[in-house]
PDB file of C-alpha atoms in Angstrom:
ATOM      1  CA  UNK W 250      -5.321  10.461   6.412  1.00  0.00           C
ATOM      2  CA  UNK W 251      -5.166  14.313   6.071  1.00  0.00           C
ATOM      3  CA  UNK W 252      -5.918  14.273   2.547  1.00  0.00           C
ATOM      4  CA  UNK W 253      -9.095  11.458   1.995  1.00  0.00           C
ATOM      5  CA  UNK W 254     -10.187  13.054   6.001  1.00  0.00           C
ATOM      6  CA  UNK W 255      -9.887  17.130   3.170  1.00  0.00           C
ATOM      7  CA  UNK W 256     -11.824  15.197   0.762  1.00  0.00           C
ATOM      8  CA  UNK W 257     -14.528  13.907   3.005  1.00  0.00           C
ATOM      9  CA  UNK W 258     -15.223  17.399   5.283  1.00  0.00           C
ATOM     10  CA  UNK W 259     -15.567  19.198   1.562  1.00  0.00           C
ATOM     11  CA  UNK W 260     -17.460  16.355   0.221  1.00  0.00           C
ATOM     12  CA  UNK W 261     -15.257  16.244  -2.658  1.00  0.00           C
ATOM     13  CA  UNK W 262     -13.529  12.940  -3.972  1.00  0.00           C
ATOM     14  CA  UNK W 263     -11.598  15.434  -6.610  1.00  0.00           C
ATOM     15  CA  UNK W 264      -9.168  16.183  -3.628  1.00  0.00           C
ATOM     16  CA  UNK W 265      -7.840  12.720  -2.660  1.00  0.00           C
ATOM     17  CA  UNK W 266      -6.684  12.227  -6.274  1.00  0.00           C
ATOM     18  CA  UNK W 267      -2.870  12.696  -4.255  1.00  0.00           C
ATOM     19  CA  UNK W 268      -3.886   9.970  -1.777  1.00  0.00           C
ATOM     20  CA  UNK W 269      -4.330   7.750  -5.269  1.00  0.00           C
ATOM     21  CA  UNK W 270      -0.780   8.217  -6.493  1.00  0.00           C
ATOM     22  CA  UNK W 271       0.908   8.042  -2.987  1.00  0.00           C
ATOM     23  CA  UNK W 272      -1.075   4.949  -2.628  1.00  0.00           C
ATOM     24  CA  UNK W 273       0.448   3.447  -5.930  1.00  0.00           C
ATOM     25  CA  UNK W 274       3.777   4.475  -5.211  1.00  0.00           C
ATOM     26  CA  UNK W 275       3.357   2.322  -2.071  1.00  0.00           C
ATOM     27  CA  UNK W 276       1.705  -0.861  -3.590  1.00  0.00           C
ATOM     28  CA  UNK W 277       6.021  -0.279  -5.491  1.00  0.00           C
ATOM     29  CA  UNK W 278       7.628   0.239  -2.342  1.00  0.00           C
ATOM     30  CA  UNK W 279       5.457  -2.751  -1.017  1.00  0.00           C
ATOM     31  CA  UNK W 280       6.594  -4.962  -3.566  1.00  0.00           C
ATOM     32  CA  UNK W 281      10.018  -4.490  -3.718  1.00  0.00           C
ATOM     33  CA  UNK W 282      10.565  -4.860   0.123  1.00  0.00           C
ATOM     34  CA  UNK W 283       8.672  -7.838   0.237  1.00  0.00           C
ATOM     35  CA  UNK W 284      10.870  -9.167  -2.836  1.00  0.00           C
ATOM     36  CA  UNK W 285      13.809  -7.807  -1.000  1.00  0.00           C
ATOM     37  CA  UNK W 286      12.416 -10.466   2.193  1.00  0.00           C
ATOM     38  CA  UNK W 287      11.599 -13.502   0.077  1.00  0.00           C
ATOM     39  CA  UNK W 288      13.833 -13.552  -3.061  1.00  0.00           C
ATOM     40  CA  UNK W 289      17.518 -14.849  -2.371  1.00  0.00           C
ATOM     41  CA  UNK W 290      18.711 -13.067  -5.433  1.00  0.00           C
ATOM     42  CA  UNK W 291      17.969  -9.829  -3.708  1.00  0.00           C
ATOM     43  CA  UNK W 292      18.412 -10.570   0.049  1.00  0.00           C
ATOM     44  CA  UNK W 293      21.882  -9.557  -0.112  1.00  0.00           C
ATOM     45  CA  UNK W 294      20.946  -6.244  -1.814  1.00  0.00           C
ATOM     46  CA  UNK W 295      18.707  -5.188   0.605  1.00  0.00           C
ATOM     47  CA  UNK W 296      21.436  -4.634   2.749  1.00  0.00           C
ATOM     48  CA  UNK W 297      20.604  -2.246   5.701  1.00  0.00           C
ATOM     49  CA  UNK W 298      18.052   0.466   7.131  1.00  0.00           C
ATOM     50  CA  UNK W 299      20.309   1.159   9.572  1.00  0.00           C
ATOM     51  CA  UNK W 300      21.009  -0.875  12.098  1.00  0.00           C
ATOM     52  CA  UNK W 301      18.288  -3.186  10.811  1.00  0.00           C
ATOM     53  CA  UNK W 302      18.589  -5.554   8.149  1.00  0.00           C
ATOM     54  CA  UNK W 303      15.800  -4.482   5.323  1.00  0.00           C
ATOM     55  CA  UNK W 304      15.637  -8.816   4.643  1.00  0.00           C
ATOM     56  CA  UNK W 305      14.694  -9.183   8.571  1.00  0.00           C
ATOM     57  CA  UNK W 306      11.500 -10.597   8.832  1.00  0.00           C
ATOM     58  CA  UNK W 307       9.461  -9.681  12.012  1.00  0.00           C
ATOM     59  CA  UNK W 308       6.323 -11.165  11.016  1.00  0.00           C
ATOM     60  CA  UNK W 309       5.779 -14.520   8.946  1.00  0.00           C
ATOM     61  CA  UNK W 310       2.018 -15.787   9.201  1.00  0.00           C
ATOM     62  CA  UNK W 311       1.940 -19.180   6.785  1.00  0.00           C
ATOM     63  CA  UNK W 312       5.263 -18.497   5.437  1.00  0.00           C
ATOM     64  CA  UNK W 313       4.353 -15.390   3.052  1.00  0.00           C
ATOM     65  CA  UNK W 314       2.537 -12.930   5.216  1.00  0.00           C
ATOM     66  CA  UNK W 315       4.883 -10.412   5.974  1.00  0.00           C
ATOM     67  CA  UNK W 316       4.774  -7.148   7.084  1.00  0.00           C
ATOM     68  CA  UNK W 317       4.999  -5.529   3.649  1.00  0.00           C
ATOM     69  CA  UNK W 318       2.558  -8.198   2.001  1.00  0.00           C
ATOM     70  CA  UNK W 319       0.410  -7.079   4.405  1.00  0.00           C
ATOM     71  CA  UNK W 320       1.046  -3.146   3.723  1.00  0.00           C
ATOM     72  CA  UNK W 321       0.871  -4.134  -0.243  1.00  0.00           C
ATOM     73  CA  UNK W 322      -2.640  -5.495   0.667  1.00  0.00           C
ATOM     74  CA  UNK W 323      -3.771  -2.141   2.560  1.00  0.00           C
ATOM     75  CA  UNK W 324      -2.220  -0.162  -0.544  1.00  0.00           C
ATOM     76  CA  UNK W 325      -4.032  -1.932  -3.362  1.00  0.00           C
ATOM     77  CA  UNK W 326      -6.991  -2.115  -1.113  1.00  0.00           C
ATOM     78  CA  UNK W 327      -6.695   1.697  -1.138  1.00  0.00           C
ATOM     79  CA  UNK W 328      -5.955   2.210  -4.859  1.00  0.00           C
ATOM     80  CA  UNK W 329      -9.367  -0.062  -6.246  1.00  0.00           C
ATOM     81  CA  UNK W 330     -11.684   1.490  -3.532  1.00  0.00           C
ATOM     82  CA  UNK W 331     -10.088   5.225  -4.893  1.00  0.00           C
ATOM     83  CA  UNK W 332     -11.053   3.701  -8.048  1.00  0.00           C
ATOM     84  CA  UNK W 333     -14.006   2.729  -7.998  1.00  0.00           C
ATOM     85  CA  UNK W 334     -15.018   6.173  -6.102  1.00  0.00           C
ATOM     86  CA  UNK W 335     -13.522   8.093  -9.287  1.00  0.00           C
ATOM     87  CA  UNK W 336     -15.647   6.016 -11.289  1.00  0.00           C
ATOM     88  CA  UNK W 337     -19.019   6.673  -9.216  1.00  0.00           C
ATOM     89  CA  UNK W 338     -18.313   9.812  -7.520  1.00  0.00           C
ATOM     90  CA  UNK W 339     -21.664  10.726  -6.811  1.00  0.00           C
ATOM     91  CA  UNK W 340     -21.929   7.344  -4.745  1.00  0.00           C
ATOM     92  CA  UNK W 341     -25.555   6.361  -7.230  1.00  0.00           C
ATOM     93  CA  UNK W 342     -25.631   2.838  -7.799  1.00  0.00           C
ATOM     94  CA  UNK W 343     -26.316   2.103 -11.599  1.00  0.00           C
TER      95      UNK W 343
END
């Protein structure tokens, strides 16, 4: 939020390049805690975040929408609309 909130008070897409990386290291995290949830093979490795099991699911909407799946979503959400304002910075439609 800090950085894309820089980049739009200086009017300068340049400066969220950080927020583009952080969001693809997310979309990694995202997909490895949601494997961690759904794969067997790995439920036992997930072990614990603490006192909370990291295979726990809290939410389970159809039987695949989890809380990660969901923060996967918002991260690749995040990475093509970065993407696409890298490509057009400008914001001119061609």
């Amino acid at each position: 939020v800090i950085i894309y909130g820089t980049a739009l008070i200086r009017k300068n897409a340049a400066i969220a390049l950080p927020g583009l990386i952080l969001s693809g290291i997310g979309v990694m995290v995202s997909v490895y805690h949601y494997s961690v949830q759904k794969l067997p093979a790995l439920q036992e490795a997930g072990g614990a975040c603490g006192a909370i099991p990291c295979n726990t699911e809290y939410v389970n909407y159809a039987g695949f929408i989890t809380i990660p799946f969901m923060a996967g979503i918002a991260f690749i959400s995040i990475v093509v609309l970065h993407s696409l304002l890298l490509k057009n910075p400008g914001g001119k439609h061609t």
